[in-house]
Short mmCIF file of C-alpha atoms in Angstrom, two decimals:
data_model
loop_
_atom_site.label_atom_id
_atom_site.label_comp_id
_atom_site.label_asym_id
_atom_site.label_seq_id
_atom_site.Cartn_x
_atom_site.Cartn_y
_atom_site.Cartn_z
CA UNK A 1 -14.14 -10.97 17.26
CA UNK A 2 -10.74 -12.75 16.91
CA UNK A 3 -8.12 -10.91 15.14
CA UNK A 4 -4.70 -12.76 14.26
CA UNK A 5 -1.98 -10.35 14.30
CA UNK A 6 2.15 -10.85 13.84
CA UNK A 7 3.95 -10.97 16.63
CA UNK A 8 5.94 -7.61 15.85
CA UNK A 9 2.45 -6.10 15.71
CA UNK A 10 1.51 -8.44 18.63
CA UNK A 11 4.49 -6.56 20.37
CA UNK A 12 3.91 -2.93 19.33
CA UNK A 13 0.87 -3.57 20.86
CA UNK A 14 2.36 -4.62 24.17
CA UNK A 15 4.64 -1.40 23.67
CA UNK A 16 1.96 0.87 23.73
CA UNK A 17 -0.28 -0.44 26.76
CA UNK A 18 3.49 -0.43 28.33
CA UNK A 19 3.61 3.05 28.01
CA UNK A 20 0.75 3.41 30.50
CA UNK A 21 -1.64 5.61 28.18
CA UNK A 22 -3.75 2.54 27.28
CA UNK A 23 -4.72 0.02 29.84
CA UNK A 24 -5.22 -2.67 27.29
CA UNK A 25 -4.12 -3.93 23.45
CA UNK A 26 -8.07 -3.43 22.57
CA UNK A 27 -7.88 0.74 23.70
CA UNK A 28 -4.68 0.87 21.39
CA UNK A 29 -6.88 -1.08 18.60
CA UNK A 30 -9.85 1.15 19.42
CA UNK A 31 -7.43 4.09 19.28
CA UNK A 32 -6.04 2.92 15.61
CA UNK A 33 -9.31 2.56 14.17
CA UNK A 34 -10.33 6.08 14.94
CA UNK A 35 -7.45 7.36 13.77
CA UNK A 36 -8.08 5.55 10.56
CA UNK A 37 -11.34 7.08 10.27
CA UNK A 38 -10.74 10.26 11.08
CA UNK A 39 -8.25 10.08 8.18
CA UNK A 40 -10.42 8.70 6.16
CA UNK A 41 -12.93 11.56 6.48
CA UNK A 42 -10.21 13.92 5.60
CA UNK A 43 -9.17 12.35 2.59
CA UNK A 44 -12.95 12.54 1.63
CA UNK A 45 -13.21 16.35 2.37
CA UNK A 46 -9.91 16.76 0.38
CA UNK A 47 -11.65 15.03 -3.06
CA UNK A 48 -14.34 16.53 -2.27
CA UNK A 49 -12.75 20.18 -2.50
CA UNK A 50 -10.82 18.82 -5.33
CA UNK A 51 -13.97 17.82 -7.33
CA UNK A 52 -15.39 21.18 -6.61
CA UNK A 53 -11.89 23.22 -7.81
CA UNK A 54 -11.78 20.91 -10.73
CA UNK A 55 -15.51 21.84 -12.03
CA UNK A 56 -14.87 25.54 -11.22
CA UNK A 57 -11.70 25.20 -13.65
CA UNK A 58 -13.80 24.06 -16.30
CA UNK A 59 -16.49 26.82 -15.79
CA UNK A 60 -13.42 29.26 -16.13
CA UNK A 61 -14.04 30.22 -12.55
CA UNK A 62 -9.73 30.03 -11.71
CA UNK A 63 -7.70 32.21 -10.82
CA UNK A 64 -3.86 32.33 -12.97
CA UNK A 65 -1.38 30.74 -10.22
CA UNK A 66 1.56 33.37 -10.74
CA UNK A 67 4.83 33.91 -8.39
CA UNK A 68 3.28 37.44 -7.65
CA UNK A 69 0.19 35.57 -6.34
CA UNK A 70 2.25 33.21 -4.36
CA UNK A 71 3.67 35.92 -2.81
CA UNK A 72 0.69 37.72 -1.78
CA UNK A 73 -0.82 34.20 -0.30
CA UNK A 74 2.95 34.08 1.47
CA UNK A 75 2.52 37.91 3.23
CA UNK A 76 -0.86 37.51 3.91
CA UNK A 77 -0.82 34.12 5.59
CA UNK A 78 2.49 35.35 7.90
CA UNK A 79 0.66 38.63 8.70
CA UNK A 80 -2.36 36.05 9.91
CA UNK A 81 0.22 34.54 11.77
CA UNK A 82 1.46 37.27 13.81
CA UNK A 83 -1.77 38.36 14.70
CA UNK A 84 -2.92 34.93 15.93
CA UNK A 85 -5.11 34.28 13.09
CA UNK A 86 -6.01 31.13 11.87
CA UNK A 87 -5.12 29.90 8.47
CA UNK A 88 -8.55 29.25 5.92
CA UNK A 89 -7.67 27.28 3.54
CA UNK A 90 -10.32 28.61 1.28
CA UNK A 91 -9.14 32.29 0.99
CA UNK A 92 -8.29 33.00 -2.61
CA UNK A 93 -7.49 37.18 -2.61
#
């Protein structure tokens, strides 16, 4: 495969093997690309939870976003914090 490239990107390139953490421009290409996917598979697991919060909205299934509920998210997620928890995104209460 021949890929034509600009020689600022031709150069960024360079940069990168010159840093000594890739050996070659195709590990920093290789690199990109996986980074692209893996980005790519968030931003399908985001619509995806975005789809399903949308269809529980219009079953009625939401919960009334209110500054008291904002701050019970806010305590709860900094007492998870100081005790080392990790954050899930999914908790509603």
């Amino acid at each position: 495969m021949h890929i034509n490239l600009s020689a600022e990107m031709e150069q960024y390139l360079q940069s990168k093997v010159g840093t000594g953490f890739y050996s070659n421009p195709s590990e920093v290409v290789r690199d990109a690309i996986r980074r692209m996917r893996e980005e790519d598979e968030k931003l399908a697991a985001l619509r995806a939870a975005v789809q399903v919060g949308d269809e529980q909205i219009e079953r009625g299934e939401g919960i009334p976003y209110t500054p008291e509920r904002l701050e019970t998210i806010t305590a709860k997620a900094f007492a998870n914090s100081r005790q080392g928890k990790k954050v899930n995104p999914d908790v509603t209460s």
